[in-house]
mmCIF file of C-alpha atoms in Angstrom:
data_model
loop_
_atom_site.group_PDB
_atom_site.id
_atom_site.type_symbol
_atom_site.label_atom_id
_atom_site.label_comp_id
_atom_site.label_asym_id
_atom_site.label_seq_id
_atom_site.Cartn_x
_atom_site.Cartn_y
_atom_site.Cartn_z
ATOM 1 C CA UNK A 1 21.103 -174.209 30.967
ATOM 2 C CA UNK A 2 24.223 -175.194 28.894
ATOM 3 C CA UNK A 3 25.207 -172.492 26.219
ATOM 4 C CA UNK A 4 28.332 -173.906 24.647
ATOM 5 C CA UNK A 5 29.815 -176.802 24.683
ATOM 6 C CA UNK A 6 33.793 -176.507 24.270
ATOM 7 C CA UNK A 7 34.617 -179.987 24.350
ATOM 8 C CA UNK A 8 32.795 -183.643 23.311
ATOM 9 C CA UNK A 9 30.396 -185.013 25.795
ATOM 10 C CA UNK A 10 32.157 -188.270 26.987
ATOM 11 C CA UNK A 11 30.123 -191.147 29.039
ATOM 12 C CA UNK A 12 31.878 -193.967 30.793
ATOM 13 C CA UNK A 13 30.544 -196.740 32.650
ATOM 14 C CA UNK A 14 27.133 -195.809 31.806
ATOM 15 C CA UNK A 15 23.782 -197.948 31.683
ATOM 16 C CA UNK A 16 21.141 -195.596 32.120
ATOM 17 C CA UNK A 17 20.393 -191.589 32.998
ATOM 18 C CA UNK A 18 18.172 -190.189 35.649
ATOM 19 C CA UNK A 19 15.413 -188.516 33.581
ATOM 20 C CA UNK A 20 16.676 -184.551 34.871
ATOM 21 C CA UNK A 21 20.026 -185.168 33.186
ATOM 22 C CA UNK A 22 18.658 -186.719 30.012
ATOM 23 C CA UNK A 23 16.576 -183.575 29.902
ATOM 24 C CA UNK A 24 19.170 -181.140 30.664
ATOM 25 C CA UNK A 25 21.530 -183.409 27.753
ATOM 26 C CA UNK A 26 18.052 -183.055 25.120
ATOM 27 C CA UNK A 27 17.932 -179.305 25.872
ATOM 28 C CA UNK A 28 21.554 -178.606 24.358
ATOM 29 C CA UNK A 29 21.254 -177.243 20.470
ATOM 30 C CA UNK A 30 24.150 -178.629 18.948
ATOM 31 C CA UNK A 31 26.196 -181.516 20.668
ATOM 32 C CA UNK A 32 29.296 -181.876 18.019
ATOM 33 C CA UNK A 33 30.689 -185.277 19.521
ATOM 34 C CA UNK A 34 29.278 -187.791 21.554
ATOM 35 C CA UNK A 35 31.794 -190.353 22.799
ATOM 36 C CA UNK A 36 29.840 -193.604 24.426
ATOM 37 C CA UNK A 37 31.086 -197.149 26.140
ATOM 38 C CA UNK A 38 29.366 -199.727 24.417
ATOM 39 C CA UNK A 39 30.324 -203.374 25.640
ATOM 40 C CA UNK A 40 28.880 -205.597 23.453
ATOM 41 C CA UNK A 41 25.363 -206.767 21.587
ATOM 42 C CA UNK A 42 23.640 -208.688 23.991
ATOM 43 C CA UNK A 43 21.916 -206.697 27.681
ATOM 44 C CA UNK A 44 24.535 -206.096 30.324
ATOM 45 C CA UNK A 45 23.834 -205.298 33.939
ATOM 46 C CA UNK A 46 26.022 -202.012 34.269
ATOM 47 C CA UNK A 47 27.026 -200.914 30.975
ATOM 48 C CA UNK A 48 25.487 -199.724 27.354
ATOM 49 C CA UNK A 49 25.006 -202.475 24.900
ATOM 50 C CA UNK A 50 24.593 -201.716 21.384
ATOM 51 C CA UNK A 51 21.039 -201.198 20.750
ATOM 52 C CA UNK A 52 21.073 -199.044 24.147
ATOM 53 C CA UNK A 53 24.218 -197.314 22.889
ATOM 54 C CA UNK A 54 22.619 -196.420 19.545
ATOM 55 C CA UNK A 55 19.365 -195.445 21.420
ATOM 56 C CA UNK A 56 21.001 -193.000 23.450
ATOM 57 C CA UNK A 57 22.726 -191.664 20.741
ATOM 58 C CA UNK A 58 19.915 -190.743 18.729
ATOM 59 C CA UNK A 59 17.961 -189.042 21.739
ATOM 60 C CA UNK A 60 20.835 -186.502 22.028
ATOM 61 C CA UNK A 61 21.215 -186.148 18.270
ATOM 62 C CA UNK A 62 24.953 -185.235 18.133
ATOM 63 C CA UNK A 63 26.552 -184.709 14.607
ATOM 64 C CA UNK A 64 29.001 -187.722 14.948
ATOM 65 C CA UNK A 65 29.132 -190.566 17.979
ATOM 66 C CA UNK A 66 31.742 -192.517 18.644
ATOM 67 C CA UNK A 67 31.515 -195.948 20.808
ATOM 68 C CA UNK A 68 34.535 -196.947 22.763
ATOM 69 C CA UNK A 69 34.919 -199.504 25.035
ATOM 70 C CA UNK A 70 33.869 -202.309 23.136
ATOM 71 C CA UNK A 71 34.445 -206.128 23.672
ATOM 72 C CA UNK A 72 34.755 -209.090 20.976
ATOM 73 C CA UNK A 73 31.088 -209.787 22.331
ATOM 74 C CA UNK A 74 30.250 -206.873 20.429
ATOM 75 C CA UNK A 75 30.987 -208.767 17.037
ATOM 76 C CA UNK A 76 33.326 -208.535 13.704
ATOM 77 C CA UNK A 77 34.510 -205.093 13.354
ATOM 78 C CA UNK A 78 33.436 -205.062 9.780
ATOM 79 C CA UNK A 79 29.747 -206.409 10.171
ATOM 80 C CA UNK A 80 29.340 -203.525 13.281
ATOM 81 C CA UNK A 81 30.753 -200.567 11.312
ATOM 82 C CA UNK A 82 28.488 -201.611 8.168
ATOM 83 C CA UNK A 83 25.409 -202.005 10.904
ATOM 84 C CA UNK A 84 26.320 -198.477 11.964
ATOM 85 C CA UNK A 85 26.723 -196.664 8.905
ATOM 86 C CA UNK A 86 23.346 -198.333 8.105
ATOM 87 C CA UNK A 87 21.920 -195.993 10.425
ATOM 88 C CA UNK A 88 22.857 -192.678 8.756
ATOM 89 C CA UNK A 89 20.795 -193.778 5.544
ATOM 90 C CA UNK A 90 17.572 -194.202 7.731
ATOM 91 C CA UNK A 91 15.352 -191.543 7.861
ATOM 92 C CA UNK A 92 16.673 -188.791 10.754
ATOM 93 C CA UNK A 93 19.654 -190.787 10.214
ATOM 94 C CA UNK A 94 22.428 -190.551 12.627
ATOM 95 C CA UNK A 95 26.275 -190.562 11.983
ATOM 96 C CA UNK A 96 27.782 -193.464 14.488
ATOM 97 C CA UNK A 97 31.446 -194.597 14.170
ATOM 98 C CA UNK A 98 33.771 -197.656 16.514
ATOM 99 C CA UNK A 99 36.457 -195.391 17.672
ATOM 100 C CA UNK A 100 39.861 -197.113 17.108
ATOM 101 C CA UNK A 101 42.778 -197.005 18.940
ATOM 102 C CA UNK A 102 44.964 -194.032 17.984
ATOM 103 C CA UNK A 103 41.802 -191.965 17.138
ATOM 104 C CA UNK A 104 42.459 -188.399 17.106
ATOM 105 C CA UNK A 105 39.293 -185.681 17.107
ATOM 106 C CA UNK A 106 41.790 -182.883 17.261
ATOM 107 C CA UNK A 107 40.599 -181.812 13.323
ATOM 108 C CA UNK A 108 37.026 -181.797 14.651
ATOM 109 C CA UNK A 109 37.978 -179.670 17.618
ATOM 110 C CA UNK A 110 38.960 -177.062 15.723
ATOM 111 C CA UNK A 111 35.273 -176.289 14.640
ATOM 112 C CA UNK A 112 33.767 -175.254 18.199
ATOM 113 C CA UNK A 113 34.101 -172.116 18.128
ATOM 114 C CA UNK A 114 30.831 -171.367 17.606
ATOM 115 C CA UNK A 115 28.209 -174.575 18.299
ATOM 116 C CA UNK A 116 24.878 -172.736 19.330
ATOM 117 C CA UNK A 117 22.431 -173.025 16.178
#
């Protein structure tokens, strides 16, 4: 059983979980950022699209997610960051961001000292 987490959870190359590690992932209290690849709108064979990238996301629950690793299939920057923050006005909403280049989580860091509710 996980009882901190000292750094964000980061998945790469990712389509899908074996159910044990989704629980184990569920069973942590507080998961402070979630970084996910997220390739674009419509179903891809090997990675997270968007609807599976925002799914995942709100199964884990973590107080800010960022998606990385997008393509231009994913659409205009401006229409996915307004889908996104959509999604923290919904009820149980969650807080999802497009990480840019040069992002720095440094200032967010600083806050893990203690992360168990």
């Amino acid at each position: 059983k996980c009882n901190k987490i000292k750094t964000p959870l980061r998945f790469s190359d990712v389509k899908a979980l074996p159910e044990d590690s989704m629980k184990l992932l569920q069973d942590i209290p507080r998961i402070k950022i979630l970084v996910v690849d997220c390739l674009q709108v419509q179903p891809h064979t090997t990675y997270f699209n968007l609807e599976e990238a925002i799914s995942f996301a709100k199964k884990l629950r973590p107080d800010q997610t960022y998606l990385v690793g997008i393509s231009c299939k994913l659409g205009g920057h401006d229409d996915v960051k307004a889908q996104l923050k959509n999604l923290k006005s919904e009820p149980n909403g969650i807080s999802i961001s497009l990480a840019t280049d040069g992002l720095l989580l440094s200032q967010m860091l600083y806050s893990f000292k203690k992360i168990w509710v």
